[in-house]
PDB file of C-alpha atoms in Angstrom:
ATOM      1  CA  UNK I  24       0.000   0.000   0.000  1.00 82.00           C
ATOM      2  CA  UNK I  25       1.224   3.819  -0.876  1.00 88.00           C
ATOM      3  CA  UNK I  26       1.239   5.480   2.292  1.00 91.00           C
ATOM      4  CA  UNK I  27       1.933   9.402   1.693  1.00 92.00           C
ATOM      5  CA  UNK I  28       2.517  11.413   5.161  1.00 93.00           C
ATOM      6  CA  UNK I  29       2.567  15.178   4.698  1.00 91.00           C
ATOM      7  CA  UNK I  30       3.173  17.730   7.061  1.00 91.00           C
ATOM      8  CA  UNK I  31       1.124  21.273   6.360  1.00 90.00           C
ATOM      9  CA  UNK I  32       2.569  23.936   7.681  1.00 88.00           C
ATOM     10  CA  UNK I  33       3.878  21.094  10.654  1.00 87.00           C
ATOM     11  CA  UNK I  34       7.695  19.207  10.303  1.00 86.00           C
ATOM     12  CA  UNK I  35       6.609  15.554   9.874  1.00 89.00           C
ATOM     13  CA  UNK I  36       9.541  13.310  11.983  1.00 90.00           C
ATOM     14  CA  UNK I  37      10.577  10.121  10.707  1.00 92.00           C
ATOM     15  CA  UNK I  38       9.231   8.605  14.173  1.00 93.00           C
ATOM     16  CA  UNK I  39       5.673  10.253  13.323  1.00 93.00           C
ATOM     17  CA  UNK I  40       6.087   8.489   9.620  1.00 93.00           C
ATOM     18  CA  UNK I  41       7.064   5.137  11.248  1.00 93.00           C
ATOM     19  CA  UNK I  42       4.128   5.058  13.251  1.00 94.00           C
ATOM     20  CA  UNK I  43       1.949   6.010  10.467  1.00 93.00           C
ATOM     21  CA  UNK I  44       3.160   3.213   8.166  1.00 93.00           C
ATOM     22  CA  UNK I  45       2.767   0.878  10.949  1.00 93.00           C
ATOM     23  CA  UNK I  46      -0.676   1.552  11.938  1.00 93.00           C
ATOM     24  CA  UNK I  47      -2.263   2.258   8.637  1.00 91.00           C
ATOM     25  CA  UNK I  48      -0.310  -0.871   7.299  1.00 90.00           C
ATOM     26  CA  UNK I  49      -1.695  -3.249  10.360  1.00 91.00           C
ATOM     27  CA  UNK I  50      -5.306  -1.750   9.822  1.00 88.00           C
ATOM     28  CA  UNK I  51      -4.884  -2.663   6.034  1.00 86.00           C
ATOM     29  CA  UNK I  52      -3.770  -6.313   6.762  1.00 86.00           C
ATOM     30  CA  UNK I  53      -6.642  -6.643   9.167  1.00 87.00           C
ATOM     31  CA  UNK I  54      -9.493  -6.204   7.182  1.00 81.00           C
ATOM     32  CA  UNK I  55      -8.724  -4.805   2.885  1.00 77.00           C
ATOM     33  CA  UNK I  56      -4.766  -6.517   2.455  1.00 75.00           C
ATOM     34  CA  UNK I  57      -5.076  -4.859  -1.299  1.00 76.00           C
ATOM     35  CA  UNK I  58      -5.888  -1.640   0.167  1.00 79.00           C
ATOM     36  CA  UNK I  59      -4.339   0.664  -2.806  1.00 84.00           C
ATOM     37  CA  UNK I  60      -3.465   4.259  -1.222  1.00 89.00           C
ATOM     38  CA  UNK I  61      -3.635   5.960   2.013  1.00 91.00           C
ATOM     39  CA  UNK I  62      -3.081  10.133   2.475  1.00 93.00           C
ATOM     40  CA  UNK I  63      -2.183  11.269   5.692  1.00 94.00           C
ATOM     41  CA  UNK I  64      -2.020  15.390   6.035  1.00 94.00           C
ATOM     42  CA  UNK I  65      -0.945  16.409   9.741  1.00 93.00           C
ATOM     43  CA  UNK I  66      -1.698  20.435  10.215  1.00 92.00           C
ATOM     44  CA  UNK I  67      -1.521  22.972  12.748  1.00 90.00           C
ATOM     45  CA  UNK I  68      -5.278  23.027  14.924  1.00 86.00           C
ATOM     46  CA  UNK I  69      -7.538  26.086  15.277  1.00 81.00           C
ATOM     47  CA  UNK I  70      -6.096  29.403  16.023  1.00 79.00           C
ATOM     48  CA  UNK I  71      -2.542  27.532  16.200  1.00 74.00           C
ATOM     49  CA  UNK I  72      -3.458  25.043  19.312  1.00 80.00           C
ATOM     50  CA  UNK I  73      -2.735  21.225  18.597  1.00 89.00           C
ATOM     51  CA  UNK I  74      -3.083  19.830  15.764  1.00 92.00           C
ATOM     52  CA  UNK I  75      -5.466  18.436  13.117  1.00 93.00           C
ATOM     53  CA  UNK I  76      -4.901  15.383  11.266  1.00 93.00           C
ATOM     54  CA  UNK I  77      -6.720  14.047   8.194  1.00 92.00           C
ATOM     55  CA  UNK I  78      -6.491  10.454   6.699  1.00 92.00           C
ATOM     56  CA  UNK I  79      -7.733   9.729   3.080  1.00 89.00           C
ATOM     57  CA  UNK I  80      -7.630   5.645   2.475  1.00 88.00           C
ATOM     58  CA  UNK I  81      -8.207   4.504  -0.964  1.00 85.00           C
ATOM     59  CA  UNK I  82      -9.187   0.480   0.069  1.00 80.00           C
ATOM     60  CA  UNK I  83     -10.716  -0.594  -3.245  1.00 75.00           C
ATOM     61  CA  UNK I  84     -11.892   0.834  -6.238  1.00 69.00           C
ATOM     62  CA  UNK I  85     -14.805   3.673  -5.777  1.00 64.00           C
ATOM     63  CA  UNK I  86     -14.576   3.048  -2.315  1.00 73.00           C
ATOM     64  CA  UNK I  87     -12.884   5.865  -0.343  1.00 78.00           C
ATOM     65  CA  UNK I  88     -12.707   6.348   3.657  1.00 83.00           C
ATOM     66  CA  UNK I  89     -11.516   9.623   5.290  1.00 85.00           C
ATOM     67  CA  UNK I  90     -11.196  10.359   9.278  1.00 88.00           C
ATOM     68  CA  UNK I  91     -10.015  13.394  10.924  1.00 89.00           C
ATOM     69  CA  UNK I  92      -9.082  14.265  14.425  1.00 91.00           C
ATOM     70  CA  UNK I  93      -8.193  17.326  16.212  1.00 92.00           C
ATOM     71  CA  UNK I  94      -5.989  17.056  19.604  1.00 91.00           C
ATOM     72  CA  UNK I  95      -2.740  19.151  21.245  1.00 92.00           C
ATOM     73  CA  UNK I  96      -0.457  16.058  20.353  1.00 92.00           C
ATOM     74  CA  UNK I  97       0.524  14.962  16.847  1.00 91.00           C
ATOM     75  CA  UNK I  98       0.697  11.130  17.581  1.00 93.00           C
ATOM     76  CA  UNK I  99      -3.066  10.754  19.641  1.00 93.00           C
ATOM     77  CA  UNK I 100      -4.004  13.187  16.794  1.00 93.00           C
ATOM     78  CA  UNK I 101      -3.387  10.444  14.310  1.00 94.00           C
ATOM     79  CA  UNK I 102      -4.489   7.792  16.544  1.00 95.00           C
ATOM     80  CA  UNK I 103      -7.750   9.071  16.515  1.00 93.00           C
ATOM     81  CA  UNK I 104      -8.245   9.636  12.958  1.00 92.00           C
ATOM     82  CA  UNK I 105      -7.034   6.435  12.112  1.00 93.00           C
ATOM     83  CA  UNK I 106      -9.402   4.778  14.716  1.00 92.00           C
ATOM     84  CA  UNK I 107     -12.223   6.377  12.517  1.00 89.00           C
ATOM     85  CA  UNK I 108     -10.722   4.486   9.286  1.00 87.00           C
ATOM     86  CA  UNK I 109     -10.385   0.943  11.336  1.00 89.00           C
ATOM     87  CA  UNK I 110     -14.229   1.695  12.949  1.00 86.00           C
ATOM     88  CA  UNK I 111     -15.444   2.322   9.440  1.00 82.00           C
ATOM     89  CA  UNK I 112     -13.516  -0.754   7.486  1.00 83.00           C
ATOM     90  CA  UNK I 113     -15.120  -3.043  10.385  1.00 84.00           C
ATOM     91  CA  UNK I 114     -18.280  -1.848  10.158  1.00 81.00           C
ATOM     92  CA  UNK I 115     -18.257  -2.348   6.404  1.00 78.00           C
ATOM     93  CA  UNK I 116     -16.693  -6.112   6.057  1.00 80.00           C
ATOM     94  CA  UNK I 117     -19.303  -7.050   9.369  1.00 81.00           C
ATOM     95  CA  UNK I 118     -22.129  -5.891   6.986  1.00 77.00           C
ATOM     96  CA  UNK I 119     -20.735  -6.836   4.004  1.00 75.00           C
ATOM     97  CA  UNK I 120     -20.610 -10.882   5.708  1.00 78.00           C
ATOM     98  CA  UNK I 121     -23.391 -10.302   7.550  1.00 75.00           C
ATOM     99  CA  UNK I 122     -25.666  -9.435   4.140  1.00 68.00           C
ATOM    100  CA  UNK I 123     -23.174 -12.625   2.116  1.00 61.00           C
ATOM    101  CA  UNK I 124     -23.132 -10.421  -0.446  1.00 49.00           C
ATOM    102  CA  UNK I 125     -26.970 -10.207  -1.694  1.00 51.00           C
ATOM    103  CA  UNK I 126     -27.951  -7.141  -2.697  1.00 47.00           C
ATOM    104  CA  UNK I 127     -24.598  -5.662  -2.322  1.00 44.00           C
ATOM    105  CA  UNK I 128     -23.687  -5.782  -6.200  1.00 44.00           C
ATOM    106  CA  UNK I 129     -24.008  -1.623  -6.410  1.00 44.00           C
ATOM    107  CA  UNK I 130     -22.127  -0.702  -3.986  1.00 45.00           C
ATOM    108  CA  UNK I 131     -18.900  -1.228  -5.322  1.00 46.00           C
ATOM    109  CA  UNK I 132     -20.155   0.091  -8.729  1.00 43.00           C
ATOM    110  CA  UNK I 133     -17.245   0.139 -11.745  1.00 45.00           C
ATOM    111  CA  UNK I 134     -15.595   3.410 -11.543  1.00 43.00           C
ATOM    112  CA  UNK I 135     -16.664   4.488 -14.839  1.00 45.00           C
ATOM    113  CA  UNK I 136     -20.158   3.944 -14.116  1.00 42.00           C
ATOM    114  CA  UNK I 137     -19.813   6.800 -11.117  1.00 42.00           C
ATOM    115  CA  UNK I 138     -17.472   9.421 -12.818  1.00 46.00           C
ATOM    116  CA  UNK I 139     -19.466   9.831 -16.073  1.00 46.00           C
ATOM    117  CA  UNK I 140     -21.755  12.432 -15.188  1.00 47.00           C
ATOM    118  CA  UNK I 141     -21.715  15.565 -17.063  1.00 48.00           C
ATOM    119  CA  UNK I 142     -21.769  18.646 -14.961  1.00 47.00           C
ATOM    120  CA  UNK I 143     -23.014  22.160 -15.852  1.00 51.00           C
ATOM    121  CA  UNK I 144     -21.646  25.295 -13.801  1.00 52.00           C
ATOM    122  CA  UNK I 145     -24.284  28.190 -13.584  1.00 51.00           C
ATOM    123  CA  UNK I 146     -23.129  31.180 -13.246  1.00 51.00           C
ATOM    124  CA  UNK I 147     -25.508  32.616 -10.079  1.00 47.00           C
ATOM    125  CA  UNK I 148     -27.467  36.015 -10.950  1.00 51.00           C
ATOM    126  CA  UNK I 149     -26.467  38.507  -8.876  1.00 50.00           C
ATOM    127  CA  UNK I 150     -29.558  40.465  -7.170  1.00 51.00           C
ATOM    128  CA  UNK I 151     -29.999  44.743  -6.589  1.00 50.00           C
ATOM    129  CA  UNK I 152     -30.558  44.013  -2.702  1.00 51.00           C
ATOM    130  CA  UNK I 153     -27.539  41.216  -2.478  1.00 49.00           C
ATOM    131  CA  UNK I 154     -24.084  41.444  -2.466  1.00 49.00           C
ATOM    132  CA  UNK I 155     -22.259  40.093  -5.629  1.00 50.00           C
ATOM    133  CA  UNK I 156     -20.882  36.713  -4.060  1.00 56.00           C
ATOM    134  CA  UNK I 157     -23.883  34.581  -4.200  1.00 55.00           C
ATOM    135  CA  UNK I 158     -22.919  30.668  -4.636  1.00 61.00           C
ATOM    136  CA  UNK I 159     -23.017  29.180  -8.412  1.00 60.00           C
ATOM    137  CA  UNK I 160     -25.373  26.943  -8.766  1.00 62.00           C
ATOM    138  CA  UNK I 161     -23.636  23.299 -10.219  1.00 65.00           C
ATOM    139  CA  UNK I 162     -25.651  20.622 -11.340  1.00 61.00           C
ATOM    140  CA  UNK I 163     -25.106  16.682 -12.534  1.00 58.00           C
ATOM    141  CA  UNK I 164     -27.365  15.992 -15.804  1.00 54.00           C
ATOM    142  CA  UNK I 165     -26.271  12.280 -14.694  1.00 66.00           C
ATOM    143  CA  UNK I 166     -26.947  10.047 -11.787  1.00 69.00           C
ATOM    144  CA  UNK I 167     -27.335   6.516 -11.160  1.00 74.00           C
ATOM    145  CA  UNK I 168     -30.454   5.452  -8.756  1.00 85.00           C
ATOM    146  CA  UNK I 169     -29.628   2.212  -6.731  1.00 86.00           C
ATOM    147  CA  UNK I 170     -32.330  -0.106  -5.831  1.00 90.00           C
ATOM    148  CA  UNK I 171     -31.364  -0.854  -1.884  1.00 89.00           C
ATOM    149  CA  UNK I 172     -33.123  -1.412   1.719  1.00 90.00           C
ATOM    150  CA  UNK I 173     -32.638   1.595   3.901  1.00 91.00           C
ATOM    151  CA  UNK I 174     -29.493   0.051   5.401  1.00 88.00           C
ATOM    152  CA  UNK I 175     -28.527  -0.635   2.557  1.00 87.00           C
ATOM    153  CA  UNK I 176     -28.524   2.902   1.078  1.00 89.00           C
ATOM    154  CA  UNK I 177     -26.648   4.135   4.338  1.00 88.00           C
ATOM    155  CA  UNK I 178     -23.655   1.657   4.009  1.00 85.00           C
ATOM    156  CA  UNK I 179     -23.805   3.044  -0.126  1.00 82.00           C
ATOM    157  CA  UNK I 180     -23.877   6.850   1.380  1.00 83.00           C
ATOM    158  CA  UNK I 181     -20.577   5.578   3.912  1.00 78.00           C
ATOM    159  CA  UNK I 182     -18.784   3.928   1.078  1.00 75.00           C
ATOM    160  CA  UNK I 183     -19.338   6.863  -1.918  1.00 71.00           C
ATOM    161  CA  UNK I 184     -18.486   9.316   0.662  1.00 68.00           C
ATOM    162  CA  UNK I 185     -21.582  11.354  -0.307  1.00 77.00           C
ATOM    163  CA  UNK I 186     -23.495  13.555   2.103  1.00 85.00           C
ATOM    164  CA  UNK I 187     -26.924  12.217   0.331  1.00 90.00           C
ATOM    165  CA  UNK I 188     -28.015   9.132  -1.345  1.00 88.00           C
ATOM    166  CA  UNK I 189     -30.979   8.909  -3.899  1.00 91.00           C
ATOM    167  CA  UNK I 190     -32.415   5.030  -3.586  1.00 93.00           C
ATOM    168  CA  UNK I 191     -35.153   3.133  -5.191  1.00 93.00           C
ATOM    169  CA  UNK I 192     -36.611   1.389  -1.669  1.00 93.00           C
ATOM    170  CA  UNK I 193     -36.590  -2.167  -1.962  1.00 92.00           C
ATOM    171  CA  UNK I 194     -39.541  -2.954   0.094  1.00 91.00           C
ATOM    172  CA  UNK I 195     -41.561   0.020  -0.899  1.00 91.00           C
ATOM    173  CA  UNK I 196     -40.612   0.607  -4.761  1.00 92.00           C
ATOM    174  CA  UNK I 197     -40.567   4.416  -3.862  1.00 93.00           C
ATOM    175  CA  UNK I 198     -37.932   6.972  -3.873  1.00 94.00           C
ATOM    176  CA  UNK I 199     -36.156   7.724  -0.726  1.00 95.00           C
ATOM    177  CA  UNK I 200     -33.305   9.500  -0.101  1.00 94.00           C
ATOM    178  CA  UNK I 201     -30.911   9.180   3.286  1.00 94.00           C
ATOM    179  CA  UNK I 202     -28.307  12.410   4.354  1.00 94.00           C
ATOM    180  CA  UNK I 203     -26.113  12.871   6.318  1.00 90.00           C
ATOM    181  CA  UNK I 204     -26.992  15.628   8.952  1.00 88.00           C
ATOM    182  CA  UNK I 205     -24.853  18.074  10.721  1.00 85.00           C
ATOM    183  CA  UNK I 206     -24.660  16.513  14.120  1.00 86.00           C
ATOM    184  CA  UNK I 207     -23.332  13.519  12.177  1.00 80.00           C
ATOM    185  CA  UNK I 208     -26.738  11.458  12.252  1.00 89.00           C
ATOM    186  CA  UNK I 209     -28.234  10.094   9.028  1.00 91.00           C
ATOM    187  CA  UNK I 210     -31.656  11.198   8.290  1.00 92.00           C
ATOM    188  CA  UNK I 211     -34.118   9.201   5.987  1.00 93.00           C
ATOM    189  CA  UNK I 212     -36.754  10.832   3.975  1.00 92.00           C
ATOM    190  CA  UNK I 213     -39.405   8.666   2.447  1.00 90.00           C
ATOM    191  CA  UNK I 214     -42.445  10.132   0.249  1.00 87.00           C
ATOM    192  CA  UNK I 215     -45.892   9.309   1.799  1.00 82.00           C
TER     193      UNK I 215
END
C-alpha cells in the first residue's frame, strides 16, 4: 500500500512516519490486504493550538474512507483519525458478511459507471438588494439510482463518501433518499 505522510505547515519526523506506516499498514492487513493508497495530512489546529490530522484511504476501487481528528499532540491526533478508518472498514466487512453479499452488487459500482456524469456550472445572478458573491449553482445531468433497503442505502452513502443518497426502496418501490446531517446522524426521507 502507498502510504503518503505530509506535514502542512507542521515538520513531519521520521518517528511520526514510522508510526503512520505501521498503523495504517496493520489496519490494512486486518481487514482490505489490497488496500491501494492511504493520504495522511498532519496540520496545525484552530487558532494555532494542537493539531489536526486528516487520513484519506483509498481500500478498493470507488470506495474511499476519510477520518479526521483534532488534539494538542501529533501522535493521539493520528491515533484518533485512524481509529475512525479501522471503525469504518469493520463496520463495512461485518455488513458486508453479515448481508453474504446479496444485494450488495451496487455498492462497489465500476468506476466508470460513477465518474461519467456531465456537470453544468451556472453562473448565479447577482440580485440589486444582495451582495455580488452569491454561490453558483452546479448541477449533474447524470446520476445513477440504486435499488437498496434503507441500510442498505446508508452503508452506499458511507462507502461513496456522499453527504446524500438517492435510492429506489426495496420494500416500498418508492424513492427515498438518506443524508447525512450536521450533528453527524443520518436522516431518511421517504415520500408518503
Amino acid at each position: 500500500m502507498d502510504i503518503r505522510v505530509t506535514g502542512r505547515g507542521v515538520d513531519t519526523g521520521t518517528a511520526f512516519r514510522t508510526l503512520v506506516e505501521e498503523r495504517l499498514g496493520g489496519i490494512a492487513r486486518k481487514y482490505f490486504s489490497r488496500a491501494l493508497s492511504a493520504q495522511v495530512v498532519l496540520g496545525p489546529g484552530p487558532h494555532d493550538a494542537g493539531f489536526t490530522c486528516d487520513i484519506v484511504m483509498h481500500v478498493m476501487q470507488g470506495l474511499v474512507l476519510k477520518g479526521h481528528n483534532r488534539g494538542q499532540e501529533a501522535n493521539p491526533t493520528f491515533e484518533g483519525a485512524a481509529e475512525r478508518i479501522e471503525k469504518q472498514l469493520r463496520r463495512y466487512m461485518r455488513r458486508l458478511k453479515d448481508k453474504q453479499g446479496a444485494g450488495l452488487a451496487s455498492v462497489a459500482a465500476p468506476p466508470e459507471a460513477l465518474d461519467n456524469a456531465g456537470y453544468t456550472v451556472f453562473a448565479a445572478e447577482p440580485e440589486a438588494d444582495e451582495p455580488g458573491d452569491a454561490p453558483l449553482t452546479i448541477a449533474e445531468t447524470r446520476v445513477d439510482i440504486p435499488d437498496a433497503s434503507v441500510s442498505d442505502a446508508v452503508m452506499m452513502l458511507d462507502l461513496r463518501n456522499t453527504t446524500a443518497l438517492m435510492f429506489r426502496n426495496s420494500r416500498t418501490g418508492a424513492f427515498n433518499m438518506v443524508y447525512r446531517r450536521e450533528d453527524g446522524n443520518i436522516g431518511w426521507v421517504e415520500p408518503r
